[in-house]
Short mmCIF file of C-alpha atoms in Angstrom, two decimals:
data_model
loop_
_atom_site.label_atom_id
_atom_site.label_comp_id
_atom_site.label_asym_id
_atom_site.label_seq_id
_atom_site.Cartn_x
_atom_site.Cartn_y
_atom_site.Cartn_z
CA UNK A 278 -40.84 18.96 53.07
CA UNK A 279 -39.52 21.35 50.50
CA UNK A 280 -35.68 20.20 51.54
CA UNK A 281 -37.00 17.01 50.26
CA UNK A 282 -38.71 17.93 47.33
CA UNK A 283 -35.54 19.88 46.42
CA UNK A 284 -32.93 16.94 46.90
CA UNK A 285 -35.79 15.03 44.87
CA UNK A 286 -35.83 17.27 41.79
CA UNK A 287 -32.22 17.39 41.97
CA UNK A 288 -31.97 13.74 41.80
CA UNK A 289 -34.06 13.52 38.71
CA UNK A 290 -32.24 16.58 37.07
CA UNK A 291 -29.23 15.00 37.64
CA UNK A 292 -30.66 11.43 35.92
CA UNK A 293 -31.73 13.42 33.35
CA UNK A 294 -28.66 15.20 32.63
CA UNK A 295 -26.20 11.60 33.07
CA UNK A 296 -29.10 9.84 30.72
CA UNK A 297 -28.62 13.05 28.15
CA UNK A 298 -24.93 12.96 28.60
CA UNK A 299 -24.44 9.18 27.78
CA UNK A 300 -26.95 10.00 24.81
CA UNK A 301 -24.33 12.45 23.48
CA UNK A 302 -21.33 10.30 23.81
CA UNK A 303 -22.81 6.89 22.48
CA UNK A 304 -21.30 6.70 19.15
CA UNK A 305 -21.61 4.08 16.13
CA UNK A 306 -17.94 2.96 15.74
CA UNK A 307 -17.25 1.97 12.05
CA UNK A 308 -14.05 -0.12 10.96
CA UNK A 309 -12.70 1.04 7.54
CA UNK A 310 -9.71 -0.72 5.98
CA UNK A 311 -7.27 0.25 3.19
CA UNK A 312 -4.15 -0.75 1.67
CA UNK A 313 -2.78 2.71 1.43
CA UNK A 314 -0.29 2.34 4.58
CA UNK A 315 1.36 5.50 3.29
CA UNK A 316 -1.77 7.77 3.94
CA UNK A 317 -2.82 6.72 7.58
CA UNK A 318 -2.12 10.29 8.73
CA UNK A 319 -3.65 12.09 6.13
CA UNK A 320 -6.98 9.94 6.22
CA UNK A 321 -6.79 10.41 10.04
CA UNK A 322 -7.19 14.06 9.38
CA UNK A 323 -10.02 13.72 6.70
CA UNK A 324 -11.99 11.18 9.18
CA UNK A 325 -11.42 13.87 11.66
CA UNK A 326 -13.35 16.30 9.57
CA UNK A 327 -16.29 14.07 9.05
CA UNK A 328 -16.53 12.98 12.68
CA UNK A 329 -16.35 17.01 13.79
CA UNK A 330 -19.69 17.22 11.60
CA UNK A 331 -21.20 13.32 12.65
CA UNK A 332 -20.16 13.49 16.31
CA UNK A 333 -22.00 10.13 16.72
CA UNK A 334 -19.78 8.04 14.31
CA UNK A 335 -16.15 7.09 15.07
CA UNK A 336 -14.08 5.98 12.30
CA UNK A 337 -11.11 3.74 12.87
CA UNK A 338 -8.58 3.38 10.20
CA UNK A 339 -6.63 0.27 9.66
CA UNK A 340 -4.22 0.23 6.56
CA UNK A 341 -2.71 -3.61 5.67
CA UNK A 342 0.26 -4.43 3.50
CA UNK A 343 -0.86 -3.37 0.14
CA UNK A 344 0.26 -6.69 -2.03
CA UNK A 345 -1.45 -9.12 0.54
CA UNK A 346 -4.55 -6.46 1.12
CA UNK A 347 -7.09 -8.28 -1.46
CA UNK A 348 -6.83 -11.61 0.10
CA UNK A 349 -6.70 -10.51 3.58
CA UNK A 350 -10.07 -8.53 3.02
CA UNK A 351 -11.52 -11.28 1.07
CA UNK A 352 -11.10 -13.90 3.67
CA UNK A 353 -12.64 -11.75 6.23
CA UNK A 354 -15.82 -10.61 3.58
CA UNK A 355 -16.13 -14.49 2.91
CA UNK A 356 -16.12 -15.45 6.72
CA UNK A 357 -18.91 -12.68 7.39
CA UNK A 358 -16.61 -10.11 8.98
CA UNK A 359 -14.47 -7.71 7.62
CA UNK A 360 -14.60 -3.75 7.86
CA UNK A 361 -17.85 -1.81 8.03
CA UNK A 362 -16.45 0.44 5.22
CA UNK A 363 -13.07 -0.51 3.11
CA UNK A 364 -10.95 0.76 -0.02
CA UNK A 365 -11.90 -1.45 -2.93
CA UNK A 366 -9.54 -1.58 -5.80
CA UNK A 367 -11.14 -1.48 -8.91
CA UNK A 368 -12.49 -3.27 -12.24
CA UNK A 369 -11.48 -6.28 -12.06
CA UNK A 370 -10.44 -6.60 -8.38
CA UNK A 371 -13.60 -4.85 -7.23
CA UNK A 372 -15.68 -7.61 -9.46
CA UNK A 373 -14.54 -10.26 -7.47
CA UNK A 374 -15.66 -8.81 -3.99
CA UNK A 375 -19.02 -7.18 -5.83
CA UNK A 376 -19.97 -10.28 -7.53
CA UNK A 377 -20.50 -12.66 -4.51
CA UNK A 378 -22.38 -10.54 -2.69
CA UNK A 379 -19.79 -8.66 -0.20
CA UNK A 380 -20.64 -5.13 -1.09
CA UNK A 381 -24.00 -2.93 -0.70
CA UNK A 382 -25.10 -1.63 -3.71
CA UNK A 383 -24.71 2.23 -3.58
CA UNK A 384 -26.58 3.51 -6.34
CA UNK A 385 -30.12 4.71 -5.39
CA UNK A 386 -28.80 5.03 -1.92
CA UNK A 387 -25.52 7.67 -2.49
CA UNK A 388 -25.65 10.81 -5.06
CA UNK A 389 -23.28 9.61 -7.16
CA UNK A 390 -24.12 12.85 -9.62
CA UNK A 391 -20.36 14.29 -8.96
CA UNK A 392 -18.67 11.52 -10.79
CA UNK A 393 -18.52 10.40 -14.62
CA UNK A 394 -19.78 7.74 -16.40
CA UNK A 395 -16.16 6.51 -17.06
CA UNK A 396 -15.22 6.88 -13.47
CA UNK A 397 -18.24 4.97 -12.21
CA UNK A 398 -17.35 2.23 -14.41
CA UNK A 399 -14.42 1.15 -12.91
CA UNK A 400 -16.74 0.52 -9.63
CA UNK A 401 -19.54 -0.93 -11.70
CA UNK A 402 -20.32 -4.48 -11.91
CA UNK A 403 -20.37 -5.76 -15.06
CA UNK A 404 -23.31 -8.56 -14.46
CA UNK A 405 -25.54 -6.63 -12.92
CA UNK A 406 -25.25 -2.70 -14.01
CA UNK A 407 -25.34 -1.83 -10.16
CA UNK A 408 -22.18 0.53 -8.84
CA UNK A 409 -20.53 -1.03 -5.60
CA UNK A 410 -18.17 1.66 -4.53
CA UNK A 411 -17.36 5.64 -4.78
CA UNK A 412 -14.48 6.22 -7.18
CA UNK A 413 -11.79 8.55 -5.32
CA UNK A 414 -9.07 9.02 -7.82
CA UNK A 415 -7.31 8.47 -11.25
CA UNK A 416 -3.63 7.62 -11.40
CA UNK A 417 -0.98 8.13 -13.97
CA UNK A 418 2.08 7.09 -15.19
CA UNK A 419 4.73 9.63 -15.23
CA UNK A 420 8.53 9.68 -15.74
CA UNK A 421 10.05 11.31 -12.73
CA UNK A 422 13.02 13.29 -13.08
CA UNK A 423 15.89 14.43 -11.02
CA UNK A 424 16.48 18.17 -12.25
CA UNK A 425 19.53 18.45 -10.38
CA UNK A 426 21.18 15.84 -12.44
CA UNK A 427 20.20 17.19 -15.44
CA UNK A 428 21.24 20.29 -15.06
CA UNK A 429 24.61 19.14 -13.02
CA UNK A 430 25.15 16.89 -16.67
CA UNK A 431 23.80 19.30 -19.09
CA UNK A 432 21.10 17.01 -20.51
CA UNK A 433 18.42 18.25 -22.30
CA UNK A 434 14.76 17.15 -21.56
CA UNK A 435 13.57 14.08 -24.02
CA UNK A 436 10.62 14.44 -25.92
CA UNK A 437 11.21 11.78 -28.78
CA UNK A 438 12.16 7.96 -28.17
CA UNK A 439 15.78 8.23 -29.84
CA UNK A 440 16.47 11.32 -27.46
CA UNK A 441 15.09 9.79 -24.12
CA UNK A 442 18.00 6.69 -25.13
CA UNK A 443 20.34 9.48 -25.71
CA UNK A 444 20.16 11.20 -22.34
CA UNK A 445 19.73 7.60 -20.79
CA UNK A 446 23.54 6.75 -22.75
CA UNK A 447 24.64 10.46 -21.52
CA UNK A 448 23.80 9.42 -17.64
CA UNK A 449 24.88 6.15 -18.07
CA UNK A 450 28.56 7.39 -19.65
CA UNK A 451 28.92 9.48 -16.34
CA UNK A 452 28.17 6.88 -13.96
CA UNK A 453 24.57 7.70 -13.24
CA UNK A 454 22.41 5.26 -13.57
CA UNK A 455 19.68 6.62 -16.00
CA UNK A 456 16.87 4.60 -15.02
CA UNK A 457 15.80 3.53 -11.08
CA UNK A 458 13.15 0.96 -12.21
CA UNK A 459 14.36 -3.26 -11.58
CA UNK A 460 12.52 -6.43 -12.09
CA UNK A 461 11.88 -7.68 -8.73
CA UNK A 462 8.17 -6.88 -8.22
CA UNK A 463 6.57 -7.58 -11.31
CA UNK A 464 3.84 -4.98 -10.98
CA UNK A 465 6.45 -2.63 -11.36
CA UNK A 466 7.35 -3.63 -15.03
CA UNK A 467 3.93 -3.33 -15.82
CA UNK A 468 3.60 0.19 -14.86
CA UNK A 469 6.94 1.06 -16.22
CA UNK A 470 5.62 -0.22 -19.66
CA UNK A 471 2.24 1.87 -19.11
CA UNK A 472 4.89 5.20 -19.87
CA UNK A 473 6.65 3.82 -22.94
CA UNK A 474 4.37 0.90 -24.77
CA UNK A 475 0.98 3.21 -25.77
CA UNK A 476 3.22 5.77 -27.91
CA UNK A 477 4.58 2.89 -29.91
CA UNK A 478 1.39 0.85 -30.45
CA UNK A 479 -0.98 3.89 -31.18
CA UNK A 480 -3.96 5.18 -29.62
CA UNK A 481 -6.38 3.16 -31.58
CA UNK A 482 -4.94 -0.19 -30.51
CA UNK A 483 -7.10 -0.13 -27.22
CA UNK A 484 -10.19 -0.02 -28.62
CA UNK A 485 -8.99 -2.13 -31.45
CA UNK A 486 -7.46 -5.59 -29.10
CA UNK A 487 -10.60 -4.76 -26.31
CA UNK A 488 -13.36 -4.81 -29.46
CA UNK A 489 -11.89 -8.18 -30.78
CA UNK A 490 -10.30 -6.30 -33.61
CA UNK A 491 -6.99 -7.42 -33.24
CA UNK A 492 -5.15 -9.44 -30.47
CA UNK A 493 -1.41 -9.08 -28.80
CA UNK A 494 0.13 -10.56 -31.28
CA UNK A 495 -0.60 -7.14 -33.36
CA UNK A 496 2.48 -6.04 -34.85
CA UNK A 497 2.39 -2.81 -33.12
CA UNK A 498 2.04 -4.37 -29.91
CA UNK A 499 5.35 -6.71 -30.81
CA UNK A 500 7.50 -3.45 -31.67
CA UNK A 501 6.41 -1.58 -28.49
CA UNK A 502 7.88 -4.74 -26.60
CA UNK A 503 10.79 -4.82 -28.74
CA UNK A 504 11.43 -1.10 -28.09
CA UNK A 505 10.60 -1.47 -24.50
CA UNK A 506 13.12 -4.26 -23.85
CA UNK A 507 15.95 -2.15 -24.60
CA UNK A 508 15.74 0.09 -21.49
CA UNK A 509 17.24 -2.76 -19.82
CA UNK A 510 20.72 -1.46 -21.24
CA UNK A 511 19.65 1.53 -18.70
CA UNK A 512 18.44 0.29 -15.66
CA UNK A 513 20.53 -0.63 -12.46
CA UNK A 514 23.18 -3.28 -11.77
CA UNK A 515 21.44 -6.69 -11.15
CA UNK A 516 18.47 -5.20 -12.21
CA UNK A 517 16.64 -8.49 -12.12
CA UNK A 518 16.62 -8.03 -8.13
CA UNK A 519 16.26 -4.40 -7.69
CA UNK A 520 12.37 -3.87 -5.90
CA UNK A 521 10.25 -1.04 -5.36
CA UNK A 522 11.60 0.18 -2.47
CA UNK A 523 15.34 0.01 -3.56
CA UNK A 524 14.24 2.17 -6.82
CA UNK A 525 12.67 4.64 -4.89
CA UNK A 526 16.07 5.18 -2.65
CA UNK A 527 17.74 5.25 -5.59
CA UNK A 528 15.80 8.16 -6.74
CA UNK A 529 15.30 9.62 -3.44
CA UNK A 530 19.61 9.56 -2.82
CA UNK A 531 20.33 10.89 -6.22
CA UNK A 532 21.96 7.76 -7.68
CA UNK A 533 19.46 7.54 -10.47
CA UNK A 534 18.40 10.23 -12.98
CA UNK A 535 14.93 9.19 -13.41
CA UNK A 536 12.22 6.57 -12.26
CA UNK A 537 8.97 5.56 -13.85
CA UNK A 538 6.02 5.28 -11.47
CA UNK A 539 2.57 6.65 -10.65
CA UNK A 540 1.25 9.69 -10.23
CA UNK A 541 0.70 8.05 -6.51
CA UNK A 542 4.88 8.17 -6.06
CA UNK A 543 4.52 12.17 -5.97
CA UNK A 544 4.25 12.48 -2.17
CA UNK A 545 7.06 10.25 -1.44
CA UNK A 546 9.63 12.18 -3.33
CA UNK A 547 8.09 15.37 -1.65
CA UNK A 548 8.86 14.46 1.57
CA UNK A 549 12.07 12.91 0.68
CA UNK A 550 13.37 16.38 -0.27
CA UNK A 551 14.16 15.17 -4.16
CA UNK A 552 14.62 18.47 -6.59
CA UNK A 553 12.40 16.81 -9.24
CA UNK A 554 9.94 16.76 -12.28
CA UNK A 555 7.59 15.21 -14.24
CA UNK A 556 7.02 14.44 -17.36
CA UNK A 557 5.44 11.80 -20.50
CA UNK A 558 6.79 8.90 -21.44
CA UNK A 559 8.56 10.16 -24.88
CA UNK A 560 6.68 10.27 -28.58
CA UNK A 561 7.68 6.98 -30.70
CA UNK A 562 8.66 10.01 -33.07
CA UNK A 563 9.04 14.03 -33.50
CA UNK A 564 5.47 15.48 -33.77
CA UNK A 565 3.74 12.32 -32.43
CA UNK A 566 1.44 12.03 -29.22
CA UNK A 567 3.19 11.54 -25.86
CA UNK A 568 0.42 9.67 -24.27
CA UNK A 569 -0.02 8.88 -20.48
CA UNK A 570 -1.45 5.77 -19.21
CA UNK A 571 -4.65 6.44 -16.47
CA UNK A 572 -6.97 4.42 -14.34
CA UNK A 573 -9.55 4.48 -11.80
CA UNK A 574 -7.52 3.87 -8.52
CA UNK A 575 -9.96 2.53 -6.24
CA UNK A 576 -13.37 3.08 -3.97
CA UNK A 577 -14.92 3.33 -1.46
CA UNK A 578 -17.17 0.98 -0.60
CA UNK A 579 -19.69 -0.63 2.65
CA UNK A 580 -19.79 -4.12 3.82
CA UNK A 581 -23.04 -5.75 2.94
CA UNK A 582 -22.93 -7.81 6.15
CA UNK A 583 -22.37 -4.60 8.19
CA UNK A 584 -24.47 -3.96 11.49
CA UNK A 585 -23.79 -0.06 11.42
CA UNK A 586 -24.93 0.20 7.73
CA UNK A 587 -27.11 3.37 7.82
CA UNK A 588 -23.30 4.89 9.31
CA UNK A 589 -21.32 3.45 7.08
CA UNK A 590 -23.29 4.97 4.28
CA UNK A 591 -23.30 8.37 5.42
CA UNK A 592 -19.29 7.95 5.70
CA UNK A 593 -19.28 6.88 1.61
CA UNK A 594 -22.16 10.02 0.99
CA UNK A 595 -19.35 12.11 2.74
CA UNK A 596 -16.85 10.42 0.08
CA UNK A 597 -18.47 11.46 -2.98
CA UNK A 598 -18.92 15.22 -1.70
CA UNK A 599 -16.71 18.35 -3.08
CA UNK A 600 -15.33 19.21 0.43
CA UNK A 601 -13.84 15.25 0.50
CA UNK A 602 -12.39 15.49 -3.16
CA UNK A 603 -10.97 18.82 -1.98
CA UNK A 604 -8.94 17.26 0.87
CA UNK A 605 -8.07 14.34 -1.18
CA UNK A 606 -6.21 16.30 -3.89
CA UNK A 607 -4.68 18.80 -0.70
CA UNK A 608 -3.42 15.94 1.69
CA UNK A 609 -3.16 13.45 -0.98
CA UNK A 610 -1.92 14.67 -4.33
CA UNK A 611 -4.10 12.84 -5.90
CA UNK A 612 -6.31 13.82 -8.77
CA UNK A 613 -10.12 13.02 -7.00
CA UNK A 614 -12.69 11.18 -9.30
CA UNK A 615 -15.50 13.40 -7.42
CA UNK A 616 -15.53 17.05 -9.82
CA UNK A 617 -15.30 20.41 -8.06
CA UNK A 618 -12.27 20.36 -6.62
CA UNK A 619 -9.78 23.04 -7.38
CA UNK A 620 -5.89 21.07 -7.79
CA UNK A 621 -3.37 24.11 -5.96
CA UNK A 622 -0.62 21.66 -6.45
CA UNK A 623 1.66 22.46 -9.49
CA UNK A 624 2.67 19.15 -9.77
CA UNK A 625 -0.45 17.65 -9.62
CA UNK A 626 -2.04 20.01 -12.13
CA UNK A 627 0.80 18.83 -14.40
CA UNK A 628 -0.80 15.42 -13.97
CA UNK A 629 -3.96 16.62 -14.68
CA UNK A 630 -2.88 18.51 -17.77
CA UNK A 631 -1.18 15.57 -19.23
CA UNK A 632 -4.79 13.41 -19.36
CA UNK A 633 -5.36 15.78 -22.62
CA UNK A 634 -3.12 12.72 -24.02
CA UNK A 635 -4.71 10.48 -22.27
CA UNK A 636 -5.12 6.00 -23.14
CA UNK A 637 -5.87 3.32 -20.29
CA UNK A 638 -3.98 1.58 -18.73
CA UNK A 639 -4.63 -1.31 -20.37
CA UNK A 640 -4.49 -4.49 -18.50
CA UNK A 641 -6.02 -3.33 -15.59
CA UNK A 642 -8.84 -1.30 -16.97
CA UNK A 643 -9.70 -4.19 -19.67
CA UNK A 644 -8.26 -7.79 -18.68
CA UNK A 645 -8.24 -8.02 -15.03
CA UNK A 646 -11.77 -9.43 -14.88
CA UNK A 647 -10.45 -13.36 -15.59
CA UNK A 648 -7.58 -16.11 -14.79
CA UNK A 649 -5.22 -15.59 -15.55
CA UNK A 650 -5.36 -11.84 -15.36
CA UNK A 651 -4.06 -9.92 -18.76
CA UNK A 652 -1.69 -7.89 -16.01
CA UNK A 653 -0.51 -11.42 -14.67
CA UNK A 654 0.16 -12.45 -18.15
CA UNK A 655 1.79 -8.99 -18.96
CA UNK A 656 4.17 -9.32 -16.02
CA UNK A 657 5.64 -12.39 -16.38
CA UNK A 658 6.13 -11.85 -19.97
CA UNK A 659 8.10 -8.50 -19.14
CA UNK A 660 9.99 -10.21 -16.69
CA UNK A 661 11.06 -13.14 -19.29
CA UNK A 662 11.60 -10.28 -22.40
CA UNK A 663 13.87 -8.67 -19.72
CA UNK A 664 16.16 -11.20 -18.71
CA UNK A 665 16.04 -12.94 -22.17
CA UNK A 666 14.00 -15.85 -21.51
CA UNK A 667 11.95 -14.93 -24.27
CA UNK A 668 11.73 -12.90 -27.49
CA UNK A 669 8.90 -10.04 -27.81
CA UNK A 670 7.28 -12.26 -30.37
CA UNK A 671 6.90 -15.01 -27.93
CA UNK A 672 5.93 -12.93 -24.94
CA UNK A 673 3.08 -11.24 -27.10
CA UNK A 674 2.19 -14.99 -28.51
CA UNK A 675 1.98 -16.01 -24.54
CA UNK A 676 -0.32 -12.74 -23.57
CA UNK A 677 -2.69 -13.61 -26.75
CA UNK A 678 -2.92 -16.92 -25.84
CA UNK A 679 -3.64 -16.79 -22.31
CA UNK A 680 -6.52 -14.01 -22.41
CA UNK A 681 -8.16 -15.52 -24.84
CA UNK A 682 -8.20 -18.86 -22.95
CA UNK A 683 -9.29 -16.69 -19.49
CA UNK A 684 -11.63 -17.82 -17.68
#
């Protein structure tokens, strides 16, 4: 009898142990979509830290091609599918998926106290005032420069527009491409314009054009376009066909002295081993401000149709914390939106310091809510300007008319 009881007891214990093990191993699986293909390794490391504290949740990070990401994501969400959690873009791009009800409102469900009102503005739907994503980082437009080439050719770092043109001419005369940037990818022209236009149209223009006190045919904006267009003399031969990948390669291998891009490009050049540094765009004149254009890059949102909403919200709460912000800056060289992270990377600290003279990245922040977007109008206009198809006045008129007619 003892033997039978012992065997029965062991069987019960074994069943209980198996049941417990099954419970311990059960995981809620979350899909996380993004456009950040270059950040897969870092995000997997960040996710691993979350999973260590939350062993009942498994997060799979999938990075799609950046330019097609919005279409892929919107198509999936419209079909009632898509990921549980997702990288969202900000401002108008966020509204495109928040307004139809594809995103879960986060205010009241997530502690957003470590984020500023300005940052939350980029992930807030104007129609209802709710926050639909946790902001993740700001981006800043800077001028990257090759320190070795500047030293080799004895070129002083330019502070003013005239000095920038003189430095570019000196490189060109020496057979070095002054600016790696090209026209093929229209969005990179908008990025490039963010380093130069603000210092010509000035600090007050953004507020005036967004309030309706002026428009893009304003003399300040036309003048800024005219000045900017002169840089085509210092871009690569055949610049009309130079795309983003080629620009970066020209800078990586030392064929180009400068590259205008976003702070998001820093890891690319670090990983390539380029001896580079960064500076803001040049002042319009001596003693003038050297403003940098900044914007909220995007956020982390939850699919309103997710069957795993509780676990998804738990991950999103993690993205609104200081430990997450610290990993974001340490692993991805971003200036995090969440307060409390210490920026130890000297290059990133420089970017953060430049924010003392910051201005909004104008079209993304204020004019990407309707169709045609301000970005589309500016990008198309800059391509026409730099290829000589239209004058600065014509481009400015097209932008102004397009924005006024946008729906």
